[in-house]
mmCIF file with all atom_site columns, C-alpha atoms in Angstrom:
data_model
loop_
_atom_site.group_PDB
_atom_site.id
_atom_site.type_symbol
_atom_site.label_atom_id
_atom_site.label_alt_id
_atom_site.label_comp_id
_atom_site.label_asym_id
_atom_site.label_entity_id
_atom_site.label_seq_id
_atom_site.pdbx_PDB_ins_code
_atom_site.Cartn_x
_atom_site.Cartn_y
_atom_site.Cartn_z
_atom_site.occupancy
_atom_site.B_iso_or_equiv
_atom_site.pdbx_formal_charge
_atom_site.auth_seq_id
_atom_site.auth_comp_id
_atom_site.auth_asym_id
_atom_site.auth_atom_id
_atom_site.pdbx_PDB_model_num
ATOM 1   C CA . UNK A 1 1   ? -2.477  -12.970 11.264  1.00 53.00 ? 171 UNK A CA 1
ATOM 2   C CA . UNK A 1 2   ? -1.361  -9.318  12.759  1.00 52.00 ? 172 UNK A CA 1
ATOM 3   C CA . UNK A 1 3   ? -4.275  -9.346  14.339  1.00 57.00 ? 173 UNK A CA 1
ATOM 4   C CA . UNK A 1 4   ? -3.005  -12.587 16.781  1.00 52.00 ? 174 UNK A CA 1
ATOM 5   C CA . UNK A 1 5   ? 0.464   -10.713 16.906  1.00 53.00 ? 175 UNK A CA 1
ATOM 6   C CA . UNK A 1 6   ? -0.612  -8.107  18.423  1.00 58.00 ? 176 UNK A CA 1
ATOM 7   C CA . UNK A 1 7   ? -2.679  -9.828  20.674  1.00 59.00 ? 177 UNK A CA 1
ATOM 8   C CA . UNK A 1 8   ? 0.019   -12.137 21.877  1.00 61.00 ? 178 UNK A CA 1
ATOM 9   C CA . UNK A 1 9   ? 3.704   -10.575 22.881  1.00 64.00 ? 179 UNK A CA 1
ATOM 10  C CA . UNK A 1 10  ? 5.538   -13.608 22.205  1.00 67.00 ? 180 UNK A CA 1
ATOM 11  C CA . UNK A 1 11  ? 3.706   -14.596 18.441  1.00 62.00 ? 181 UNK A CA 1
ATOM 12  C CA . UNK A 1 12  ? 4.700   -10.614 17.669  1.00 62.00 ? 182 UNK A CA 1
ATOM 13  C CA . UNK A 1 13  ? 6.302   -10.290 14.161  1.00 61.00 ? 183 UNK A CA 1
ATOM 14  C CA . UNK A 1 14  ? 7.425   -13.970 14.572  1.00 60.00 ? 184 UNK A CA 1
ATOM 15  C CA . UNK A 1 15  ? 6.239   -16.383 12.430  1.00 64.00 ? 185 UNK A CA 1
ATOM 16  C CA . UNK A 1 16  ? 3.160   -15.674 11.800  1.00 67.00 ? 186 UNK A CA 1
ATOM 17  C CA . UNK A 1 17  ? 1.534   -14.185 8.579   1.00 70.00 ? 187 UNK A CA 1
ATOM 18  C CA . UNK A 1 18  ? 1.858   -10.430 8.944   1.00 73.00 ? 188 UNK A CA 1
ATOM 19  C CA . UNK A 1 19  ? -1.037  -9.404  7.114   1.00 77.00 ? 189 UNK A CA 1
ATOM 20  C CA . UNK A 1 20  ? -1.078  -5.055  7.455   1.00 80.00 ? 190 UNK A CA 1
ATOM 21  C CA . UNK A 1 21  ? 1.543   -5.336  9.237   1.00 80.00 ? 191 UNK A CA 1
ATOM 22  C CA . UNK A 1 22  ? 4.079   -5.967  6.739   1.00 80.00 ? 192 UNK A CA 1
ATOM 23  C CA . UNK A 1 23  ? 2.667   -2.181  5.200   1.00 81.00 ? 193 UNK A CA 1
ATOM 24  C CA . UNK A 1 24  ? 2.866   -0.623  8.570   1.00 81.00 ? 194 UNK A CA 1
ATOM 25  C CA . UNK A 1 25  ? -0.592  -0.579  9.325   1.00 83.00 ? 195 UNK A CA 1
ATOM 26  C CA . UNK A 1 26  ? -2.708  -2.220  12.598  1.00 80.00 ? 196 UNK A CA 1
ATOM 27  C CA . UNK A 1 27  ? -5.417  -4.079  12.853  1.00 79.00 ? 197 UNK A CA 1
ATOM 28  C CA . UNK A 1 28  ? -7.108  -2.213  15.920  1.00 75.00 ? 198 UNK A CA 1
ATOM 29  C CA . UNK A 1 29  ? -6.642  0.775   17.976  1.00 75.00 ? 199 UNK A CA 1
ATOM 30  C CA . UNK A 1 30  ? -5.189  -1.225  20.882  1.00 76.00 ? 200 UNK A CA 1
ATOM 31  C CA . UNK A 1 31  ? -2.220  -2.664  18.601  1.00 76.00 ? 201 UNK A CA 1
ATOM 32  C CA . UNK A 1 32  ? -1.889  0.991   17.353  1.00 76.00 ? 202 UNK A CA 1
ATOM 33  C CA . UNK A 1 33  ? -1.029  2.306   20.885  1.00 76.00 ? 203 UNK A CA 1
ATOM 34  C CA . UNK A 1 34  ? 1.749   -0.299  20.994  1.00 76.00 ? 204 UNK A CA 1
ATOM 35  C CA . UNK A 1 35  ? 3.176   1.303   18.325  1.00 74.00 ? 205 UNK A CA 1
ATOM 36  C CA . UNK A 1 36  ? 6.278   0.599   16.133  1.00 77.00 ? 206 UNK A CA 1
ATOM 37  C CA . UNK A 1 37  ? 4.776   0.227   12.975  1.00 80.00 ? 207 UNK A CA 1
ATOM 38  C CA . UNK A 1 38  ? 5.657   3.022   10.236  1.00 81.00 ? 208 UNK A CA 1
ATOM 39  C CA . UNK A 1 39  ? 3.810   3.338   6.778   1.00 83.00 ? 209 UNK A CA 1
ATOM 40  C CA . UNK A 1 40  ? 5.705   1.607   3.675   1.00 83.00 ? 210 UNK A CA 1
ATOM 41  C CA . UNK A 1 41  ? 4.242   4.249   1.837   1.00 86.00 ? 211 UNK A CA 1
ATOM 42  C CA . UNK A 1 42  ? 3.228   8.164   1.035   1.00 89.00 ? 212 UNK A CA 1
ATOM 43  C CA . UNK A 1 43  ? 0.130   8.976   -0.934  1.00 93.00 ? 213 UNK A CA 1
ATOM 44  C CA . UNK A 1 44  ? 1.444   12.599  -2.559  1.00 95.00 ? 214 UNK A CA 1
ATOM 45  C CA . UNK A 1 45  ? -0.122  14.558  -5.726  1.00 97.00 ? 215 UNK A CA 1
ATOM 46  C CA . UNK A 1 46  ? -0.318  18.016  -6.861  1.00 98.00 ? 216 UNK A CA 1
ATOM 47  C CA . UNK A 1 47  ? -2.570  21.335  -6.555  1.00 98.00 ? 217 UNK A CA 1
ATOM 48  C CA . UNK A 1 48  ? -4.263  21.446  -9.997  1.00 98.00 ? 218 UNK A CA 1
ATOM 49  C CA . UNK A 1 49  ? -5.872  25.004  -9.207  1.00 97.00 ? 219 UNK A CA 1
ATOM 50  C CA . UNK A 1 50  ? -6.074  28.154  -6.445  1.00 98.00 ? 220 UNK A CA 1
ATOM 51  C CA . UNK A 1 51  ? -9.884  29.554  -5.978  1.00 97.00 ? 221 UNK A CA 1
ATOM 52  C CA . UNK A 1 52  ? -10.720 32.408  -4.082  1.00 98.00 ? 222 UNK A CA 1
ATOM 53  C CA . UNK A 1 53  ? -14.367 32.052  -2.476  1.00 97.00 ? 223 UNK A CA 1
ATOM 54  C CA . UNK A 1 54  ? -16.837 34.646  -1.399  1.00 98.00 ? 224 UNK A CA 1
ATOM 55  C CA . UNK A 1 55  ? -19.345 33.957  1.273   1.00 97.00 ? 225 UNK A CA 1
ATOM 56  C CA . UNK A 1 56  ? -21.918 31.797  0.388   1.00 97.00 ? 226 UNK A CA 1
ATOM 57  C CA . UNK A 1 57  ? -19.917 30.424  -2.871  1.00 96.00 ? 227 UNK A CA 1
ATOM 58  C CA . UNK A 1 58  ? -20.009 26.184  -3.310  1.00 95.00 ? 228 UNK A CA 1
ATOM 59  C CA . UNK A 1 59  ? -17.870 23.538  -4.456  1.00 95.00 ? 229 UNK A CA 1
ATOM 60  C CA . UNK A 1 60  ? -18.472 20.396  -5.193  1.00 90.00 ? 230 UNK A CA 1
ATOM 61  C CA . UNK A 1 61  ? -21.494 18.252  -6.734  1.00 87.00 ? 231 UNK A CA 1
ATOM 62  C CA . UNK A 1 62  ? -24.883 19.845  -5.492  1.00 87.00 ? 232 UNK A CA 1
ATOM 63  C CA . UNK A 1 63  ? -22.612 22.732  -3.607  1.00 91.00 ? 233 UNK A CA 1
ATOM 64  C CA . UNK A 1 64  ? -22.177 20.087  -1.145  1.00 92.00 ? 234 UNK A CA 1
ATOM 65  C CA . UNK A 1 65  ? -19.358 22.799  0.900   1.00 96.00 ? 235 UNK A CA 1
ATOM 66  C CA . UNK A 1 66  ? -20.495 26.122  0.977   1.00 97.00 ? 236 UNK A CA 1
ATOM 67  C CA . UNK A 1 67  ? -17.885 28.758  2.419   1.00 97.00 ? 237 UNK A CA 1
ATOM 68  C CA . UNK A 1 68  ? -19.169 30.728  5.470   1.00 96.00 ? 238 UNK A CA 1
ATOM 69  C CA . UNK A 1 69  ? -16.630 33.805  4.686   1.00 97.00 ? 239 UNK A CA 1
ATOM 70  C CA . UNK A 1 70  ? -14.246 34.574  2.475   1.00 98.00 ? 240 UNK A CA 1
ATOM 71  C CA . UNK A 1 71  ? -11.917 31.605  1.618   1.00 97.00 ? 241 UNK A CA 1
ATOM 72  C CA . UNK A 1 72  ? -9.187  30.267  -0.976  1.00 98.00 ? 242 UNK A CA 1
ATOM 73  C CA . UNK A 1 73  ? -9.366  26.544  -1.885  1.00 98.00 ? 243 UNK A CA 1
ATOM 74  C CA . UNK A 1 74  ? -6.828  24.321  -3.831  1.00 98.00 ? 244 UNK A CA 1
ATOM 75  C CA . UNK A 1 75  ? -8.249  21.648  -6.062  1.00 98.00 ? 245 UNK A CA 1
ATOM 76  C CA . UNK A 1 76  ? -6.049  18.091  -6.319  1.00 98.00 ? 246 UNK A CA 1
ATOM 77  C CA . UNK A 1 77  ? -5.031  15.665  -8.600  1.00 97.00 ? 247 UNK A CA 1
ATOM 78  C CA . UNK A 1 78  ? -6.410  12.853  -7.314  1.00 97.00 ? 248 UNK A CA 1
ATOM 79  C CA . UNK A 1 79  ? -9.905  11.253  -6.546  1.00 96.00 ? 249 UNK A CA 1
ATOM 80  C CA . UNK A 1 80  ? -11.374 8.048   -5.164  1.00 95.00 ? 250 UNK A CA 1
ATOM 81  C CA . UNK A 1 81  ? -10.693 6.536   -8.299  1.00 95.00 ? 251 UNK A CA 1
ATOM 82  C CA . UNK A 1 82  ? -6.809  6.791   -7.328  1.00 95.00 ? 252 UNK A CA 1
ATOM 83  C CA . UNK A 1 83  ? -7.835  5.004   -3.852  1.00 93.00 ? 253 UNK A CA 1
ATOM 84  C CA . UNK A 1 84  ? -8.292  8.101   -1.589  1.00 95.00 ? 254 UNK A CA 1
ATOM 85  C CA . UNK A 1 85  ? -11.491 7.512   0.646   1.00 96.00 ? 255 UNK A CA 1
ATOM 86  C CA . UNK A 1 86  ? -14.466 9.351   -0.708  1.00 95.00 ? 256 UNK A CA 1
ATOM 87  C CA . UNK A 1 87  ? -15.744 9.683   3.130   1.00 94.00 ? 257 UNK A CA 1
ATOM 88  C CA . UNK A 1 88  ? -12.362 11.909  3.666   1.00 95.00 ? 258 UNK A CA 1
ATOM 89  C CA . UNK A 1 89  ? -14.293 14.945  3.647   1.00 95.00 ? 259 UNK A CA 1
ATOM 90  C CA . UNK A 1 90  ? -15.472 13.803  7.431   1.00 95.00 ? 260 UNK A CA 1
ATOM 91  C CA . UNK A 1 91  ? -12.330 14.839  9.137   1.00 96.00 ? 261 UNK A CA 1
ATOM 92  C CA . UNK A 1 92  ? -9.211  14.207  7.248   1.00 97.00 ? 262 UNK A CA 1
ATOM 93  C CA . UNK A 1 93  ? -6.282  16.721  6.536   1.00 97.00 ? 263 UNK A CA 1
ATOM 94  C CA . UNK A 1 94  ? -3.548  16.996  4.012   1.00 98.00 ? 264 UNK A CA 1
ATOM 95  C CA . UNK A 1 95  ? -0.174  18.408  4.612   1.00 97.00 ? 265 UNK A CA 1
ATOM 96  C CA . UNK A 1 96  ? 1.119   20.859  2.340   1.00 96.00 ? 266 UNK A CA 1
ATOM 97  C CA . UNK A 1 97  ? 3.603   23.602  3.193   1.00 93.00 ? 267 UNK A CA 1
ATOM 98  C CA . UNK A 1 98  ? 4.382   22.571  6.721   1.00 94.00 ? 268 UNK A CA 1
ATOM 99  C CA . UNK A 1 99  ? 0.405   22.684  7.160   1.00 96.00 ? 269 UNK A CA 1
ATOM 100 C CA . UNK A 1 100 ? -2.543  20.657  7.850   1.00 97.00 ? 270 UNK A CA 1
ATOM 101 C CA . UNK A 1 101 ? -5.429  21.881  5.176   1.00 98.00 ? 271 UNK A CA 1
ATOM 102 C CA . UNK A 1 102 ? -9.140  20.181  6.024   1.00 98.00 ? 272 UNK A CA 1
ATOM 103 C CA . UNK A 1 103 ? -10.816 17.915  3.009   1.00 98.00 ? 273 UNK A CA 1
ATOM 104 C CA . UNK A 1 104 ? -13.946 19.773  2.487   1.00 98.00 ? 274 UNK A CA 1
ATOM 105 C CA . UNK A 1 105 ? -17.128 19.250  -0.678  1.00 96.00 ? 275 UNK A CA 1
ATOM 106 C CA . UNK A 1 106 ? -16.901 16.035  -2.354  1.00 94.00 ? 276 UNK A CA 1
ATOM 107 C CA . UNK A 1 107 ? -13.815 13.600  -3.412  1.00 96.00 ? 277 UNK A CA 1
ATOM 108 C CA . UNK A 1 108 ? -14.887 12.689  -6.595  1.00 96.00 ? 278 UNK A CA 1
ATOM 109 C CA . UNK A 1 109 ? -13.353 10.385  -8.989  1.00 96.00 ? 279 UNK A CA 1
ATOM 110 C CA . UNK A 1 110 ? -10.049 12.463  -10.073 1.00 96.00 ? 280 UNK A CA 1
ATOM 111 C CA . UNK A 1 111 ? -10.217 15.696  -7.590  1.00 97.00 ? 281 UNK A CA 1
ATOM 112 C CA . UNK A 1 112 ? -10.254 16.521  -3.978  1.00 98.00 ? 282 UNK A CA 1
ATOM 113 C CA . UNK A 1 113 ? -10.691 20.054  -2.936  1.00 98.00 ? 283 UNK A CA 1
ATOM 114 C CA . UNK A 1 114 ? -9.052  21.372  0.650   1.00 98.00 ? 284 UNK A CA 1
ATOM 115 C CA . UNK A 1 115 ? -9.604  24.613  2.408   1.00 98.00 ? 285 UNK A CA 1
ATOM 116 C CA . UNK A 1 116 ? -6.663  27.106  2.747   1.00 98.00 ? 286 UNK A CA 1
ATOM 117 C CA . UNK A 1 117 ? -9.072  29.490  5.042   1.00 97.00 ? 287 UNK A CA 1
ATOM 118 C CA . UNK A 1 118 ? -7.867  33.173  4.719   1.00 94.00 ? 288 UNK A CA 1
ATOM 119 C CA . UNK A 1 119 ? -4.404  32.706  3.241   1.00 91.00 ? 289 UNK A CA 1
ATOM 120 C CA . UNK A 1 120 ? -3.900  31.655  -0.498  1.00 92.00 ? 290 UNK A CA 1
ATOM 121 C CA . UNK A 1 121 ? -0.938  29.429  0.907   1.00 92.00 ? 291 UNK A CA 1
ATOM 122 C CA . UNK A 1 122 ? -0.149  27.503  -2.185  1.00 97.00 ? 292 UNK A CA 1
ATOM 123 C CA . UNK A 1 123 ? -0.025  28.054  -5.414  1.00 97.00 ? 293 UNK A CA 1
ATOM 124 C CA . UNK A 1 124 ? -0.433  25.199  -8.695  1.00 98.00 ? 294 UNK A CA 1
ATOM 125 C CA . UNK A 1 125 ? 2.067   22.665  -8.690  1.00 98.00 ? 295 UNK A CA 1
ATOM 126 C CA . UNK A 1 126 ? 2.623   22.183  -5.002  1.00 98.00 ? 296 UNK A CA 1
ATOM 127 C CA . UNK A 1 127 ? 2.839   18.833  -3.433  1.00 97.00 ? 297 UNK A CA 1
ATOM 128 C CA . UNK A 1 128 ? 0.619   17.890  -1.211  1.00 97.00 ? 298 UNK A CA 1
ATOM 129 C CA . UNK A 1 129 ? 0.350   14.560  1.400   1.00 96.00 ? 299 UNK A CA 1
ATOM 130 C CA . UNK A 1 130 ? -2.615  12.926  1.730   1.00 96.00 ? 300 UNK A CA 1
ATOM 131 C CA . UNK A 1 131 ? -1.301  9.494   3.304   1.00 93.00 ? 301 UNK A CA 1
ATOM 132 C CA . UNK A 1 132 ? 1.849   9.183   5.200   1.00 89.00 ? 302 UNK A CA 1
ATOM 133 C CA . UNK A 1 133 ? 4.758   10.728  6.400   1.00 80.00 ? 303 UNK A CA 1
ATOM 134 C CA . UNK A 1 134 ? 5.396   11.576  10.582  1.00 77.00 ? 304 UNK A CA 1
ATOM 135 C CA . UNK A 1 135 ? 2.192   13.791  10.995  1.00 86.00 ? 305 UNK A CA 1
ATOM 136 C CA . UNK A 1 136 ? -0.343  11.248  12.830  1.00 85.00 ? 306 UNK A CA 1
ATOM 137 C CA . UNK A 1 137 ? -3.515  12.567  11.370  1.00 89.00 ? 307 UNK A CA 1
ATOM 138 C CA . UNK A 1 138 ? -1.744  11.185  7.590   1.00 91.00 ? 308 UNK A CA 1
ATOM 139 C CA . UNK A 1 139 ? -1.393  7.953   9.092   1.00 88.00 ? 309 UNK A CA 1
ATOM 140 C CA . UNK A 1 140 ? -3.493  5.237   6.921   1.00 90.00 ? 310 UNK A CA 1
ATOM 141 C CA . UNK A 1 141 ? -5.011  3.494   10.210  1.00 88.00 ? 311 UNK A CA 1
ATOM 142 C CA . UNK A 1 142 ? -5.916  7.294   11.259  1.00 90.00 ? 312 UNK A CA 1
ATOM 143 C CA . UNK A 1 143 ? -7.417  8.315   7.674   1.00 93.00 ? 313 UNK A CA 1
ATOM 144 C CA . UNK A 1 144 ? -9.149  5.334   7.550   1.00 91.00 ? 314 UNK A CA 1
ATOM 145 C CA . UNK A 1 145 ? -11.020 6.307   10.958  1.00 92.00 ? 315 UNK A CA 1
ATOM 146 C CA . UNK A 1 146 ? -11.923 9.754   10.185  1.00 94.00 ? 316 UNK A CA 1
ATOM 147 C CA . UNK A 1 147 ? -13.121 8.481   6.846   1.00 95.00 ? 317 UNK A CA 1
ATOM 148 C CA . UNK A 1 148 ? -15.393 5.434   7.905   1.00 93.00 ? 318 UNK A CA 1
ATOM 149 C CA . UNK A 1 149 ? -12.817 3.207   5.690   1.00 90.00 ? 319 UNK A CA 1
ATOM 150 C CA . UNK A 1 150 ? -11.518 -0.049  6.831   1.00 87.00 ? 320 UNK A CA 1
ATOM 151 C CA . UNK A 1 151 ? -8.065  -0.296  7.369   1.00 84.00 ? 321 UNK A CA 1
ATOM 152 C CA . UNK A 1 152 ? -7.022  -2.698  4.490   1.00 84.00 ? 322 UNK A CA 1
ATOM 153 C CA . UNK A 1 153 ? -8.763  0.007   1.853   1.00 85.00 ? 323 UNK A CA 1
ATOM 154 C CA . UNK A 1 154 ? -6.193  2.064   2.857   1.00 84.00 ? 324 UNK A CA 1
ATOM 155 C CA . UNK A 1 155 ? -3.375  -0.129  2.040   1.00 81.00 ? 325 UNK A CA 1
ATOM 156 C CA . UNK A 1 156 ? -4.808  -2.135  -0.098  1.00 83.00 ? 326 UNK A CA 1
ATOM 157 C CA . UNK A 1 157 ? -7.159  -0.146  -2.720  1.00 86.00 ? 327 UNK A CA 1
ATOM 158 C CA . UNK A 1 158 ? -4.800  2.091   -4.033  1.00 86.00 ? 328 UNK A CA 1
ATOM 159 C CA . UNK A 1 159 ? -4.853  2.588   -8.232  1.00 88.00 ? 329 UNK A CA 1
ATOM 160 C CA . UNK A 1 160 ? -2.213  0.336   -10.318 1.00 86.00 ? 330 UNK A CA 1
ATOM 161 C CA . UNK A 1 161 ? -2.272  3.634   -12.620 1.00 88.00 ? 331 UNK A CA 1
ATOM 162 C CA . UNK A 1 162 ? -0.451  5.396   -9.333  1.00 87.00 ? 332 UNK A CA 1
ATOM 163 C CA . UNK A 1 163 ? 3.360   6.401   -9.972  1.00 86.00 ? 333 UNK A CA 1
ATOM 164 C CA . UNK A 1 164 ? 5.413   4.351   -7.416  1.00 85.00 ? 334 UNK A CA 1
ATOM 165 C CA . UNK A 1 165 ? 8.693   5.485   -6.584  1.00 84.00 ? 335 UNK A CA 1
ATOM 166 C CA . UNK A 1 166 ? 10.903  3.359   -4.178  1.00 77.00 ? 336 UNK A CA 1
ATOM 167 C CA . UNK A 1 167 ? 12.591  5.322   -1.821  1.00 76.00 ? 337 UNK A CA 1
ATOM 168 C CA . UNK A 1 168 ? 14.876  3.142   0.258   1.00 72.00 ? 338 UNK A CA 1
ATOM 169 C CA . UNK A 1 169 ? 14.790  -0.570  -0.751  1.00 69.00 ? 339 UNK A CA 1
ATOM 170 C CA . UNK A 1 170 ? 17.331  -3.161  0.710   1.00 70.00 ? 340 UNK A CA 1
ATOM 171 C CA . UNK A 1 171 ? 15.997  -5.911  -1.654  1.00 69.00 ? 341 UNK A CA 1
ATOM 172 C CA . UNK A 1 172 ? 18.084  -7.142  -4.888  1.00 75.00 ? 342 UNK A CA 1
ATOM 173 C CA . UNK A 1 173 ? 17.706  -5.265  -8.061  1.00 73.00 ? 343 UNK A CA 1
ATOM 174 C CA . UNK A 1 174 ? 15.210  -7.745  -9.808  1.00 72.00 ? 344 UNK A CA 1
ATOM 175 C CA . UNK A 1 175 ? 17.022  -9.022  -13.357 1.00 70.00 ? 345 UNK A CA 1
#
């Protein structure tokens, strides 16, 4: 398993089953510091809607985020029904525009709502990364710790109703 290769120099990505591995994801923290893993893949959607907030103004089920001044939020297309932790809102970040927005409220089953703070920064129809990509905190093993997820959800929970598009593939067309 990855978990033995990356206990044991010599057994690393030899044969051996590569379990999260073969996605670019570790096992542990301590295989994570070794490094050289990359993520096969990028979790991306869109910005549904732009809300400006006044003090004291809620989101989510039960108001579960309340704004403590003056804010704009952006509302996404996608929920934990698409495979995105619903414990996100404990620390995970989006990138968008060069940017790293906070998960705030509630993921619920087809939106996730981020804070843009004092800046309406992006408008509908932005894309926006939620997994993936070179910014560490969009790392799957990384998400998966802010979020109180295991590691395989990350990788391995994502909706068959997702769009996939392969970006680089050096495998035979399949006929």
């Amino acid at each position: 398993s990855d978990a033995i290769q990356s206990a044991n120099a010599e057994t690393f990505l030899d044969a051996v089953r590569p379990g999260l591995a073969i996605y670019g994801g570790y096992v542990s923290d301590a295989a994570m510091q070794r490094g050289g893993l990359r993520p096969t893949y990028r979790l991306k959607t869109r910005v549904l809607r732009v809300d400006h907030l006044a003090a004291g103004e809620g989101i989510s089920y039960h108001r579960r985020w309340i704004a403590e001044r003056p804010t704009w939020t952006a509302t996404l297309a996608i929920g934990h029904v698409d495979g995105y932790p619903t414990g996100a809102t404990k620390g995970c970040e989006v990138l968008a525009g060069g940017r790293l927005y906070p998960v705030i409220g509630t993921v619920s089953a087809s939106h996730t709502v981020i804070n843009l703070g004092d800046d309406r920064a992006l408008n509908v129809g932005d894309e926006v990364t939620l997994v993936g990509g070179d910014a560490p905190a969009l790392h799957p093993n990384e998400i998966a710790r802010r979020s109180g997820w295991s590691e395989y959800n990350m990788f391995m929970h994502l909706s068959p109703s997702l769009a996939r598009t392969v970006v680089e593939s050096k495998l035979p067309p399949v006929e």
